[in-house]
Short mmCIF file of C-alpha atoms in Angstrom, two decimals:
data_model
loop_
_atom_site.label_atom_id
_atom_site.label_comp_id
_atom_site.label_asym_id
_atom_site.label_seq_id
_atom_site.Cartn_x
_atom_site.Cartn_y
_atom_site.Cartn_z
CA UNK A 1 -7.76 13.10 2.63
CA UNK A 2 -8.59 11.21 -0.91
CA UNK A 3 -11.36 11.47 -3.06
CA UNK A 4 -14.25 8.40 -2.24
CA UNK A 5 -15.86 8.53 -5.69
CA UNK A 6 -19.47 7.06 -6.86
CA UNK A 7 -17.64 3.88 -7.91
CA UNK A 8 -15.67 3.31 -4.19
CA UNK A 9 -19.29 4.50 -2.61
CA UNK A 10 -21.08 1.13 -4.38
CA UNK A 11 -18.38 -0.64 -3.44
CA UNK A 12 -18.26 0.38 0.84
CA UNK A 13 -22.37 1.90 0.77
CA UNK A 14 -23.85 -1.05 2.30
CA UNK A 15 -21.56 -1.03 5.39
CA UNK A 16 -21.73 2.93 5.75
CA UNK A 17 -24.71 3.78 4.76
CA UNK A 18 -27.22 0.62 5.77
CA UNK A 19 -29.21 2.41 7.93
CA UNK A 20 -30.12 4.48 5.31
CA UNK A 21 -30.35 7.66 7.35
CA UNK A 22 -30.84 10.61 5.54
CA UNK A 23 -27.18 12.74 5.30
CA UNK A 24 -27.61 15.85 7.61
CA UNK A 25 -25.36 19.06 6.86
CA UNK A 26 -24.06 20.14 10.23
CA UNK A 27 -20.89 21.95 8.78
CA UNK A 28 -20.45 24.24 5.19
CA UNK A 29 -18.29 26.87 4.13
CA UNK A 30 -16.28 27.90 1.28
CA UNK A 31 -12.90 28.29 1.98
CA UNK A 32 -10.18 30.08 -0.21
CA UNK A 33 -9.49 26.60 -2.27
CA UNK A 34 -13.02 24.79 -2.13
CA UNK A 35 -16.53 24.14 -0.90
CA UNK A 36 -16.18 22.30 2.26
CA UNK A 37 -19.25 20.26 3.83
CA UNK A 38 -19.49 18.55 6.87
CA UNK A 39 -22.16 15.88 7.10
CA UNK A 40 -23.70 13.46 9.39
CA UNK A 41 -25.72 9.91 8.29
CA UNK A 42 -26.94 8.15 11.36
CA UNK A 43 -23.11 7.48 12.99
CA UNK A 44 -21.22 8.53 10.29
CA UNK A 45 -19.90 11.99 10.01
CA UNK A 46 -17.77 12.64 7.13
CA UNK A 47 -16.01 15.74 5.17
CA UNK A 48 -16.78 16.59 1.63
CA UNK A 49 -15.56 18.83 -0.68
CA UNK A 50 -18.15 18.79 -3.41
CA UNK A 51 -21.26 20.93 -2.43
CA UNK A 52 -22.84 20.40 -6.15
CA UNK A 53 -22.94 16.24 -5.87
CA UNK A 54 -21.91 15.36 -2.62
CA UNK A 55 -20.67 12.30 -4.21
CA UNK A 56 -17.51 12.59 -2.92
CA UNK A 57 -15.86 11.81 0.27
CA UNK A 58 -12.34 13.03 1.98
CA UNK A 59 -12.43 11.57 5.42
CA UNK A 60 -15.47 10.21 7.51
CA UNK A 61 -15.37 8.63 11.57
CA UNK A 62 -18.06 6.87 13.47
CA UNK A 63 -19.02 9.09 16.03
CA UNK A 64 -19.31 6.28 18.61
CA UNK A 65 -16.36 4.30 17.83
CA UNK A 66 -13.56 7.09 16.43
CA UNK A 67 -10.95 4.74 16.67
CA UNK A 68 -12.56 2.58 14.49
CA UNK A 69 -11.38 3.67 10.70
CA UNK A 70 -13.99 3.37 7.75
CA UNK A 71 -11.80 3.81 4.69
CA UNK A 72 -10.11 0.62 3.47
CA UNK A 73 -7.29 2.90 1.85
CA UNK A 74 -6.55 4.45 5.34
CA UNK A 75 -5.83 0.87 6.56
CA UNK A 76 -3.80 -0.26 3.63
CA UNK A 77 -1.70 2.74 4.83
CA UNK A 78 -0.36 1.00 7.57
CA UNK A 79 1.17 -1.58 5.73
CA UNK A 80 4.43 0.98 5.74
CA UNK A 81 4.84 -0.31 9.54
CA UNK A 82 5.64 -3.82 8.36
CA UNK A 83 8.48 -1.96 6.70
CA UNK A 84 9.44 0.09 9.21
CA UNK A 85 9.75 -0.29 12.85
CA UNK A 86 9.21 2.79 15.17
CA UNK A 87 9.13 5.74 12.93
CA UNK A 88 10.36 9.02 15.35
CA UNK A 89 9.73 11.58 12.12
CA UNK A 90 6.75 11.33 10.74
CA UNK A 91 5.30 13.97 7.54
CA UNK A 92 1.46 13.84 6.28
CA UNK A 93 1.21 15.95 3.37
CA UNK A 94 -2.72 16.23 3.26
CA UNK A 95 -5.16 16.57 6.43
CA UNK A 96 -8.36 15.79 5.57
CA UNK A 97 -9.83 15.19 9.09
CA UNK A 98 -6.77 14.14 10.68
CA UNK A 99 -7.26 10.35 11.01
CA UNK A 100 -3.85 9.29 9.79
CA UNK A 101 -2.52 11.58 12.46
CA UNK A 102 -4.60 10.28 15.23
CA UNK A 103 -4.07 6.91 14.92
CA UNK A 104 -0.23 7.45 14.55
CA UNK A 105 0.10 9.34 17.46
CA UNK A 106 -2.04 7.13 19.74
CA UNK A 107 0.72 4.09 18.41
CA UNK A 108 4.08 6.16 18.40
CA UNK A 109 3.39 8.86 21.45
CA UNK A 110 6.71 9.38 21.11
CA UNK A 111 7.28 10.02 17.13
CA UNK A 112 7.20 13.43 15.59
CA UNK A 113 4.26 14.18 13.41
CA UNK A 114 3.57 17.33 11.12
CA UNK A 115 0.61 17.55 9.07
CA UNK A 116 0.87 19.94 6.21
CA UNK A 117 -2.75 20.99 4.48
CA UNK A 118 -2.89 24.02 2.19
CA UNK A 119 -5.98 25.14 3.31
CA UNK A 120 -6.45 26.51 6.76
CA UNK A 121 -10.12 26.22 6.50
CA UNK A 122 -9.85 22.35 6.47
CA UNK A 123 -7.15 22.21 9.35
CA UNK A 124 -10.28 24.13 11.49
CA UNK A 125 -12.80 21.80 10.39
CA UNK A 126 -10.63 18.83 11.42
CA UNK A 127 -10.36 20.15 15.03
CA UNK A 128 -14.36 21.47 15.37
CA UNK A 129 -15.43 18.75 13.26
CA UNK A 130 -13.15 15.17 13.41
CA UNK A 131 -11.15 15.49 17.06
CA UNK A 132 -8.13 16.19 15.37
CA UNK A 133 -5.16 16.43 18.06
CA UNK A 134 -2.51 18.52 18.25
CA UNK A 135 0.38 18.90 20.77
CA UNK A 136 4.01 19.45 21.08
CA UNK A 137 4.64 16.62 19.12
CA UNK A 138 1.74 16.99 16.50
CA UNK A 139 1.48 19.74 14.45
CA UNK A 140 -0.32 21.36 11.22
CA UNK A 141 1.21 24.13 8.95
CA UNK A 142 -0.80 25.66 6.25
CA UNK A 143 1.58 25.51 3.37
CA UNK A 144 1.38 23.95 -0.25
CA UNK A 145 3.16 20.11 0.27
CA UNK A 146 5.71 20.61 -2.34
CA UNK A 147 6.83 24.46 -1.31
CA UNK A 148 7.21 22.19 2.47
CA UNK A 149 9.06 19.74 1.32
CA UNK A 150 11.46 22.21 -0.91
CA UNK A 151 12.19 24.03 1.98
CA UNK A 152 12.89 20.94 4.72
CA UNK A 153 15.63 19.52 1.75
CA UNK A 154 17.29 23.35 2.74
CA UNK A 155 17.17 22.65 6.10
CA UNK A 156 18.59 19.07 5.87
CA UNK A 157 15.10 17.65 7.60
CA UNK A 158 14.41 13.79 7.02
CA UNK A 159 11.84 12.12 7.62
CA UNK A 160 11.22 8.42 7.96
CA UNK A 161 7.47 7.96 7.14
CA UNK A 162 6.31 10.28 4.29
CA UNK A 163 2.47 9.87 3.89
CA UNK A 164 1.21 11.37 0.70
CA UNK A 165 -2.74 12.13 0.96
CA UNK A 166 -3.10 15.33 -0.99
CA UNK A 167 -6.42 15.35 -3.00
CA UNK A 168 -7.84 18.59 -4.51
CA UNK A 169 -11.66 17.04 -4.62
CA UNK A 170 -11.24 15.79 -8.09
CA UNK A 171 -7.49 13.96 -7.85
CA UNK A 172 -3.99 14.37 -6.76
CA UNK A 173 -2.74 17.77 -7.44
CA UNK A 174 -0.84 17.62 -10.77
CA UNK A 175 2.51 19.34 -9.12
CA UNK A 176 2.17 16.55 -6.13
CA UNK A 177 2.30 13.69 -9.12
CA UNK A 178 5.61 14.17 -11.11
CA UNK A 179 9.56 13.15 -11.14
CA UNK A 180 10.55 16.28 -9.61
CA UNK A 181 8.75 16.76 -6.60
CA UNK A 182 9.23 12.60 -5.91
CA UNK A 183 13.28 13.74 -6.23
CA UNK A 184 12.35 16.22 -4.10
CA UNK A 185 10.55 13.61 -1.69
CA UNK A 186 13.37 11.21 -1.76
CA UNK A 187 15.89 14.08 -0.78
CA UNK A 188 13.98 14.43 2.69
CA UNK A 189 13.43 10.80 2.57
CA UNK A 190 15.90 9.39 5.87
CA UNK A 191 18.07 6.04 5.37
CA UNK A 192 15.77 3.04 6.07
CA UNK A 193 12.44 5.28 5.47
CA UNK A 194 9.59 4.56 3.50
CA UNK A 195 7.01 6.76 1.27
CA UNK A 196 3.41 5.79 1.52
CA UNK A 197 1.40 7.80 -1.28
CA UNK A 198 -2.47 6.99 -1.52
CA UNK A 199 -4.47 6.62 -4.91
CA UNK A 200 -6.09 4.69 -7.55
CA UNK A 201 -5.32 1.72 -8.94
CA UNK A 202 -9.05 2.20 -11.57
CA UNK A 203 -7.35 5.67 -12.48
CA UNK A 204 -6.10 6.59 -16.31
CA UNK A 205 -3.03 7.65 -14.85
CA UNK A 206 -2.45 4.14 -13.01
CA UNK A 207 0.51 3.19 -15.57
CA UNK A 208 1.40 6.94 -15.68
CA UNK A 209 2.14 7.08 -12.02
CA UNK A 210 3.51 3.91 -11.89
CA UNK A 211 6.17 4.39 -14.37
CA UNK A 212 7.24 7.96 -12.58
CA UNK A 213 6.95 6.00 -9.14
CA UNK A 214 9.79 3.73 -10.85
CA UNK A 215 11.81 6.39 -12.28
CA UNK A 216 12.89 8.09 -9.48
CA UNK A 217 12.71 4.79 -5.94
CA UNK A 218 13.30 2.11 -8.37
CA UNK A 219 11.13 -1.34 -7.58
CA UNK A 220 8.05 -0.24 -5.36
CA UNK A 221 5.56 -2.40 -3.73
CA UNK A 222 1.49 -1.66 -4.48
CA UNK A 223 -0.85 -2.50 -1.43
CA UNK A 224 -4.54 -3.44 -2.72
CA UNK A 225 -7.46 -5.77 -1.55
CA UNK A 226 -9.55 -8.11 -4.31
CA UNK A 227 -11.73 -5.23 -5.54
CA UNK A 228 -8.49 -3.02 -6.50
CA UNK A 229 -10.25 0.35 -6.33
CA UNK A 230 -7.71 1.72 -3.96
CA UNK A 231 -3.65 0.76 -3.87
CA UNK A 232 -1.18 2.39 -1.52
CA UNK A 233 2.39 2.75 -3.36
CA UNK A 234 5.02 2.21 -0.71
CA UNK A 235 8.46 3.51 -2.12
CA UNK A 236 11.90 4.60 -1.21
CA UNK A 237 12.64 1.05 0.60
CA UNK A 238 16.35 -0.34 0.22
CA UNK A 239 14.73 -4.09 0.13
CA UNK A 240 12.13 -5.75 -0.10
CA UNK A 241 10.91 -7.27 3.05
CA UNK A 242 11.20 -11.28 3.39
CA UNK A 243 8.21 -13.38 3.89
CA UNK A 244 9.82 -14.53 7.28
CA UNK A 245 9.87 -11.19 8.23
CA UNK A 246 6.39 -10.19 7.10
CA UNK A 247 4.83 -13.16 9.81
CA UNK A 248 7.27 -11.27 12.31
CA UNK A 249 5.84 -7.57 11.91
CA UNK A 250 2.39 -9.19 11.62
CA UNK A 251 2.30 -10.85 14.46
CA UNK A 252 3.39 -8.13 16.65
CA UNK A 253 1.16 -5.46 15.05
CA UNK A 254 -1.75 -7.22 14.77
CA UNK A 255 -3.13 -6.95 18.12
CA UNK A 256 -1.63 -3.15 18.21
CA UNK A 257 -4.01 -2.67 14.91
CA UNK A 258 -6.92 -4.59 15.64
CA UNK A 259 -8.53 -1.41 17.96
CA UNK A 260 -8.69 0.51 14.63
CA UNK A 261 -10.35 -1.98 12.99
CA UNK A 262 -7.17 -2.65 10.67
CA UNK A 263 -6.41 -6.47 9.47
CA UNK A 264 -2.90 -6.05 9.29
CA UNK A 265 -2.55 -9.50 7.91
CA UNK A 266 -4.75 -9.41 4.99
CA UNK A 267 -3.83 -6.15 4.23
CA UNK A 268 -0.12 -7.83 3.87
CA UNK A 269 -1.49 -10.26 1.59
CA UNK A 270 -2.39 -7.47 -0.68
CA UNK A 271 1.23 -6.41 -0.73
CA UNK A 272 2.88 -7.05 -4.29
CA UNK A 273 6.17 -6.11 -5.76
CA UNK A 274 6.72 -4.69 -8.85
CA UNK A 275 10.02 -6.62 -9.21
CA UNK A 276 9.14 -8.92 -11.79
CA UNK A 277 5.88 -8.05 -11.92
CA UNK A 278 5.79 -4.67 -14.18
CA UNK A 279 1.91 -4.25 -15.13
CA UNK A 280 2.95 -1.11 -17.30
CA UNK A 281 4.31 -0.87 -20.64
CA UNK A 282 8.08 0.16 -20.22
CA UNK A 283 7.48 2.86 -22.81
CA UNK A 284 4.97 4.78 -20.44
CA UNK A 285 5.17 8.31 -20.55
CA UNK A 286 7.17 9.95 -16.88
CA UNK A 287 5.11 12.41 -15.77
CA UNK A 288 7.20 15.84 -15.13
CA UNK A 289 6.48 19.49 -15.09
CA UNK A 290 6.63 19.83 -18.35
CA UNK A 291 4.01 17.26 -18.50
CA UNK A 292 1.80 16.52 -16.15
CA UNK A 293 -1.75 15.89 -17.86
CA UNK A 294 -3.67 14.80 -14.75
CA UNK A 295 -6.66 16.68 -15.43
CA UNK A 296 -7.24 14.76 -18.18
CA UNK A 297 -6.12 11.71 -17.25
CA UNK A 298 -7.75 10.69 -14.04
CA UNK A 299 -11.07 9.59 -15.28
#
């Protein structure tokens, strides 16, 4: 999943980490892409991809309480549903430890879900490691996100919730970040869908993503809590959902959330437009293929 850096660790280490159990390796390899670690502190078991620091995290569960999710960015994700009602086609670019898939599939039993990840080793470590379920309807492929995506526009595929959780152990891939491969997203986008992409709102390349966000969906809507460290950009909307019907989806998700520990209503409180509310300069560099300075620009 995303990168849970020193800064994000202050900011959730006294809920996961109060017991102050000593972090136990049960889990490390090094797969074709990364180091992967799989470690256990009291409860908490979560996947790392940093062997040298361990500083960072990509997805984590409570062994006694799956269900329940830790990461605050994993529930702002599910503010797409109080866009969307029922999505049937359903596209994770970006494993991690399958939680996003989980939880979907436990709501929507009915709803299509594939889960691309790059790196096979990760899609095994999810299964061994973070009950990770697959079926009929839920399935990985090992396959770079944007060569997936590139080849579903050729088939005509569309999908109605596009969840973008690619992370590389430092940031978003650079290729995953620019206007081409969000053309390319929209293009597999179906009418009435929305795009859910997870990352920083503290990053350099805040404006920098925001402006290419804009550039190719137009007005998007950023989904943060008071300490801003994560945001959720939900794009490719026709309109902007009323605060009439905001109350409606709450209410009826709310007790369909609660198991997972999400507060679907505060987490639509966090839910601002950029209509009218712009917070980057309008000259702001579009990142493209051509440019794409991530590396440099995340930190």
């Amino acid at each position: 999943m995303r990168k849970l850096t020193v800064r994000c660790l202050l900011l959730v280490g006294v809920t996961l980490f109060s017991n102050a159990s000593i972090a136990k390796v049960i889990h490390s390899e090094r797969s074709l892409y990364r180091n992967i670690l799989v470690e256990e502190t009291g409860d908490l078991r979560c996947l790392k991809f940093d062997e040298k620091t361990r500083q960072s995290s990509q997805s984590c569960m409570y062994k006694s309480k799956p269900k329940k999710l830790v990461f605050n960015y994993t529930k702002l994700t599910f503010a797409s549903l109080l866009m969307i009602d029922n999505p049937k086609n359903v596209l994770i670019i970006g494993l991690g430890g399958g939680t996003l898939s989980n939880v979907i599939h436990e709501l929507y039993p009915q709803a299509t879900i594939k889960n691309v990840e790059i790196d096979p080793a990760v899609i095994k470590v999810a299964r061994d490691y973070f009950d990770f379920k697959e079926s009929e309807k839920v399935t990985s492929k090992v396959q770079d996100g944007r060569i997936f995506i590139k080849r579903a526009a050729l088939k005509k595929q569309t999908f109605d919730w596009i969840i973008l959780d690619a992370f590389n152990g430092d940031y978003i891939p650079e290729h995953l970040l620019t206007k081409e491969f969000f053309e390319e997203i929209k293009s597999v986008l179906a009418e009435g869908g929305i795009v859910a992409a997870n990352t920083f709102s503290s990053s350099k390349l805040y404006e920098h993503e925001s402006a290419t966000y804009h550039a190719v969906f137009g007005d998007f809507i950023n989904v943060t809590t008071a300490k801003k460290s994560n945001r959720i950009i939900l794009a490719g909307f026709n309109k902007a959902p009323t605060k009439e019907h905001l109350t409606e989806r709450v209410k009826k998700l709310a007790p369909l959330l609660a198991p997972y520990s999400i507060d679907i209503d505060a987490v639509s409180k966090g839910m601002r437009s950029t209509k009218n509310n712009q917070d980057w300069p309008s000259d702001t560099k579009v990142l493209t293929d051509q440019y794409s300075p991530a590396n440099l620009l995340n930190f």
